[in-house]
């Protein structure tokens, strides 16, 4: 009777470390700058500049705000061991932003601008809670839309400077969206800074020439000529 052949025992082979590219390593070392930091806060999980013990230090040119925000997310969510893939989105957060914004829009349409402003503030506070590893494009779209609407509410309340600040924020995070430039132009008109308003409208039209901003450009130009 033939005897079964005994197989070789499974031997786990050690993982070989990848070879370091000397050129890449030299580039990394050339760009390396030591950072002197202190840790503190709950669980000693937050970073601060060592000399001044602040999160953002202009003197040391250090900013640990983003890093500490991630630390806070992990501390408040102990079951979260590592960031999920960027394609995984918090649908409930998006729905909360949309619902709160729409409540503001309804109030705005009924000329309840102060109440609408409160809703837009709430929607903005919800939008900025999106974790930093999720889609930045979605974050910019949600936040810029809410801030744009808040700019409109501030304009209707006569706070033209506040409307301008919000409009400039919209332009900075979503430059190719014509509505942000339109909001900025309206605020500038309210501040009687008409040449700047015309420039803002013209810039918005560069991104979308057929946009209804064209009418705003004509009105702004007429106001400028009338000064």
Tab-separated table of C-alpha atoms in Angstrom:
chain	number	residue	atom	x	y	z
A	1	UNK	CA	0.000	0.000	0.000
A	2	UNK	CA	1.472	3.328	-1.069
A	3	UNK	CA	2.292	5.726	1.703
A	4	UNK	CA	1.012	9.314	1.354
A	5	UNK	CA	3.723	11.798	0.506
A	6	UNK	CA	4.283	14.245	3.286
A	7	UNK	CA	4.333	17.821	1.993
A	8	UNK	CA	6.848	20.368	3.087
A	9	UNK	CA	5.667	22.339	6.109
A	10	UNK	CA	4.484	25.866	5.356
A	11	UNK	CA	7.258	28.211	6.314
A	12	UNK	CA	6.373	31.891	6.516
A	13	UNK	CA	8.929	33.861	4.615
A	14	UNK	CA	9.989	37.175	6.092
A	15	UNK	CA	8.814	40.300	4.291
A	16	UNK	CA	11.629	42.056	2.518
A	17	UNK	CA	11.795	45.779	3.099
A	18	UNK	CA	11.569	47.798	-0.138
A	19	UNK	CA	14.764	49.371	-1.312
A	20	UNK	CA	15.052	53.082	-0.645
A	21	UNK	CA	15.508	55.307	-3.665
A	22	UNK	CA	18.621	57.329	-2.777
A	23	UNK	CA	17.607	60.248	-4.998
A	24	UNK	CA	14.147	60.479	-3.425
A	25	UNK	CA	15.633	60.121	0.051
A	26	UNK	CA	18.055	62.960	-0.655
A	27	UNK	CA	15.175	65.203	-1.757
A	28	UNK	CA	13.208	64.416	1.387
A	29	UNK	CA	16.167	65.172	3.613
A	30	UNK	CA	16.893	68.416	1.755
A	31	UNK	CA	13.337	69.651	2.437
A	32	UNK	CA	13.289	68.470	6.036
A	33	UNK	CA	12.859	71.171	8.641
A	34	UNK	CA	12.696	70.296	12.338
A	35	UNK	CA	9.529	71.419	14.108
A	36	UNK	CA	9.622	72.004	17.831
A	37	UNK	CA	6.200	71.254	19.239
A	38	UNK	CA	4.511	70.632	22.545
A	39	UNK	CA	1.589	68.294	23.124
A	40	UNK	CA	-1.352	68.811	25.430
A	41	UNK	CA	-5.111	68.677	25.715
A	42	UNK	CA	-7.178	65.505	26.274
A	43	UNK	CA	-4.969	62.468	25.903
A	44	UNK	CA	-2.047	64.711	24.995
A	45	UNK	CA	-3.287	64.432	21.420
A	46	UNK	CA	-3.070	68.086	20.404
A	47	UNK	CA	-0.019	69.902	19.069
A	48	UNK	CA	1.131	73.424	19.911
A	49	UNK	CA	4.219	75.446	19.130
A	50	UNK	CA	6.752	74.746	21.853
A	51	UNK	CA	7.894	78.292	22.692
A	52	UNK	CA	4.449	79.940	22.880
A	53	UNK	CA	2.090	77.000	23.494
A	54	UNK	CA	-0.436	78.111	20.862
A	55	UNK	CA	-2.124	76.134	18.103
A	56	UNK	CA	-1.391	78.699	15.391
A	57	UNK	CA	1.725	80.783	15.884
A	58	UNK	CA	2.597	83.594	13.493
A	59	UNK	CA	5.968	84.124	15.146
A	60	UNK	CA	7.041	80.500	14.665
A	61	UNK	CA	5.148	80.231	11.347
A	62	UNK	CA	3.419	77.057	12.517
A	63	UNK	CA	-0.222	76.067	12.154
A	64	UNK	CA	-1.465	72.870	13.785
A	65	UNK	CA	-5.163	73.707	13.313
A	66	UNK	CA	-5.863	71.027	10.685
A	67	UNK	CA	-3.828	68.399	12.531
A	68	UNK	CA	-5.616	69.086	15.812
A	69	UNK	CA	-8.979	68.958	14.087
A	70	UNK	CA	-8.227	65.423	12.916
A	71	UNK	CA	-7.072	64.500	16.428
A	72	UNK	CA	-10.340	65.810	17.864
A	73	UNK	CA	-12.357	63.713	15.410
A	74	UNK	CA	-10.551	60.543	16.480
A	75	UNK	CA	-10.872	61.359	20.194
A	76	UNK	CA	-14.621	62.004	19.951
A	77	UNK	CA	-15.124	58.882	17.788
A	78	UNK	CA	-13.228	56.070	19.573
A	79	UNK	CA	-14.591	53.433	17.172
A	80	UNK	CA	-12.978	55.223	14.234
A	81	UNK	CA	-9.565	53.591	13.908
A	82	UNK	CA	-8.528	55.161	10.630
A	83	UNK	CA	-10.070	57.470	7.996
A	84	UNK	CA	-12.419	55.694	5.583
A	85	UNK	CA	-11.897	55.989	1.801
A	86	UNK	CA	-12.643	59.494	0.462
A	87	UNK	CA	-15.535	58.083	-1.576
A	88	UNK	CA	-17.414	57.284	1.641
A	89	UNK	CA	-19.535	60.343	2.424
A	90	UNK	CA	-21.735	61.265	5.349
A	91	UNK	CA	-25.098	61.441	3.636
A	92	UNK	CA	-26.839	62.549	6.833
A	93	UNK	CA	-24.545	65.563	7.071
A	94	UNK	CA	-25.257	66.569	3.467
A	95	UNK	CA	-28.984	66.166	4.075
A	96	UNK	CA	-28.784	68.322	7.205
A	97	UNK	CA	-26.962	71.061	5.292
A	98	UNK	CA	-29.503	70.955	2.465
A	99	UNK	CA	-32.565	70.910	4.729
A	100	UNK	CA	-31.344	73.802	6.889
A	101	UNK	CA	-30.378	75.824	3.823
A	102	UNK	CA	-33.799	75.228	2.245
A	103	UNK	CA	-35.489	76.407	5.440
A	104	UNK	CA	-33.463	79.591	5.113
A	105	UNK	CA	-34.433	79.935	1.466
A	106	UNK	CA	-38.123	79.694	2.353
A	107	UNK	CA	-37.755	82.401	4.989
A	108	UNK	CA	-35.790	84.565	2.555
A	109	UNK	CA	-38.556	84.310	-0.055
A	110	UNK	CA	-41.022	85.556	2.567
A	111	UNK	CA	-38.761	88.550	3.294
A	112	UNK	CA	-37.842	87.174	6.723
A	113	UNK	CA	-34.197	87.945	6.141
A	114	UNK	CA	-33.012	87.936	9.756
A	115	UNK	CA	-34.585	84.528	10.372
A	116	UNK	CA	-33.110	83.300	7.092
A	117	UNK	CA	-29.693	84.543	8.202
A	118	UNK	CA	-29.922	82.402	11.345
A	119	UNK	CA	-30.695	79.317	9.244
A	120	UNK	CA	-27.785	80.010	6.909
A	121	UNK	CA	-25.496	80.346	9.925
A	122	UNK	CA	-26.689	76.958	11.142
A	123	UNK	CA	-26.194	75.381	7.715
A	124	UNK	CA	-22.658	76.773	7.487
A	125	UNK	CA	-21.804	75.409	10.935
A	126	UNK	CA	-23.027	71.981	9.851
A	127	UNK	CA	-21.131	72.098	6.551
A	128	UNK	CA	-17.751	72.780	8.173
A	129	UNK	CA	-18.133	69.640	10.290
A	130	UNK	CA	-17.379	67.466	7.259
A	131	UNK	CA	-14.237	65.404	8.004
A	132	UNK	CA	-11.148	66.604	6.116
A	133	UNK	CA	-10.643	63.265	4.369
A	134	UNK	CA	-13.980	63.451	2.541
A	135	UNK	CA	-14.456	65.065	-0.874
A	136	UNK	CA	-13.128	68.620	-0.835
A	137	UNK	CA	-15.160	69.391	-3.971
A	138	UNK	CA	-18.401	68.524	-2.167
A	139	UNK	CA	-17.326	70.570	0.858
A	140	UNK	CA	-16.600	73.627	-1.308
A	141	UNK	CA	-19.889	73.290	-3.176
A	142	UNK	CA	-22.021	72.961	-0.038
A	143	UNK	CA	-20.281	75.707	1.907
A	144	UNK	CA	-20.079	78.186	-0.973
A	145	UNK	CA	-23.805	77.827	-1.693
A	146	UNK	CA	-24.735	78.474	1.932
A	147	UNK	CA	-22.334	81.414	2.307
A	148	UNK	CA	-23.614	82.889	-0.965
A	149	UNK	CA	-27.173	82.791	0.345
A	150	UNK	CA	-26.013	84.299	3.630
A	151	UNK	CA	-24.388	87.127	1.686
A	152	UNK	CA	-27.743	87.797	0.023
A	153	UNK	CA	-29.515	87.886	3.404
A	154	UNK	CA	-26.933	90.286	4.830
A	155	UNK	CA	-27.347	92.519	1.790
A	156	UNK	CA	-31.115	92.688	2.307
A	157	UNK	CA	-30.512	93.593	5.961
A	158	UNK	CA	-28.321	96.497	4.882
A	159	UNK	CA	-25.071	94.934	6.110
A	160	UNK	CA	-23.166	95.521	2.881
A	161	UNK	CA	-19.754	94.998	4.452
A	162	UNK	CA	-20.815	91.637	5.882
A	163	UNK	CA	-22.284	90.711	2.507
A	164	UNK	CA	-18.967	91.599	0.863
A	165	UNK	CA	-16.957	89.488	3.316
A	166	UNK	CA	-19.171	86.464	2.637
A	167	UNK	CA	-19.056	87.030	-1.119
A	168	UNK	CA	-15.261	87.193	-1.060
A	169	UNK	CA	-15.234	83.936	0.898
A	170	UNK	CA	-17.369	82.321	-1.800
A	171	UNK	CA	-15.024	83.553	-4.526
A	172	UNK	CA	-11.975	82.271	-2.649
A	173	UNK	CA	-13.288	78.715	-2.262
A	174	UNK	CA	-15.188	78.452	-5.579
A	175	UNK	CA	-13.660	80.957	-7.937
A	176	UNK	CA	-15.205	79.585	-11.135
A	177	UNK	CA	-18.801	80.011	-9.856
A	178	UNK	CA	-20.304	83.194	-11.363
A	179	UNK	CA	-22.809	83.702	-8.544
A	180	UNK	CA	-20.023	84.432	-6.066
A	181	UNK	CA	-18.784	87.286	-8.249
A	182	UNK	CA	-22.365	88.541	-8.621
A	183	UNK	CA	-22.820	88.590	-4.831
A	184	UNK	CA	-19.564	90.494	-4.493
A	185	UNK	CA	-20.647	93.006	-7.123
A	186	UNK	CA	-23.975	93.635	-5.357
A	187	UNK	CA	-22.239	94.219	-2.037
A	188	UNK	CA	-19.783	96.612	-3.673
A	189	UNK	CA	-22.669	98.532	-5.241
A	190	UNK	CA	-24.225	98.819	-1.787
A	191	UNK	CA	-20.922	100.255	-0.549
A	192	UNK	CA	-20.850	102.654	-3.538
A	193	UNK	CA	-17.655	101.076	-4.833
A	194	UNK	CA	-19.001	100.932	-8.363
A	195	UNK	CA	-15.810	100.488	-10.436
A	196	UNK	CA	-14.877	97.462	-8.305
A	197	UNK	CA	-18.401	96.103	-8.695
A	198	UNK	CA	-18.124	96.295	-12.464
A	199	UNK	CA	-14.807	94.453	-12.331
A	200	UNK	CA	-16.365	91.675	-10.249
A	201	UNK	CA	-19.197	91.208	-12.713
A	202	UNK	CA	-16.777	91.164	-15.636
A	203	UNK	CA	-14.677	88.523	-13.909
A	204	UNK	CA	-17.738	86.373	-13.285
A	205	UNK	CA	-18.685	86.595	-16.953
A	206	UNK	CA	-15.308	85.159	-17.913
A	207	UNK	CA	-16.344	81.866	-16.343
A	208	UNK	CA	-19.838	81.842	-17.874
A	209	UNK	CA	-20.335	84.443	-20.634
A	210	UNK	CA	-24.007	83.566	-21.196
A	211	UNK	CA	-24.911	83.901	-17.515
A	212	UNK	CA	-27.594	86.375	-16.460
A	213	UNK	CA	-24.795	88.374	-14.856
A	214	UNK	CA	-24.724	90.229	-18.191
A	215	UNK	CA	-27.730	92.261	-17.091
A	216	UNK	CA	-26.002	93.059	-13.828
A	217	UNK	CA	-22.949	94.208	-15.724
A	218	UNK	CA	-25.023	96.647	-17.761
A	219	UNK	CA	-26.725	98.050	-14.645
A	220	UNK	CA	-23.441	98.410	-12.826
A	221	UNK	CA	-21.897	100.167	-15.805
A	222	UNK	CA	-24.883	102.527	-15.966
A	223	UNK	CA	-24.548	103.319	-12.265
A	224	UNK	CA	-20.865	104.026	-12.741
A	225	UNK	CA	-21.540	106.365	-15.639
A	226	UNK	CA	-24.149	108.195	-13.572
A	227	UNK	CA	-21.757	109.025	-10.744
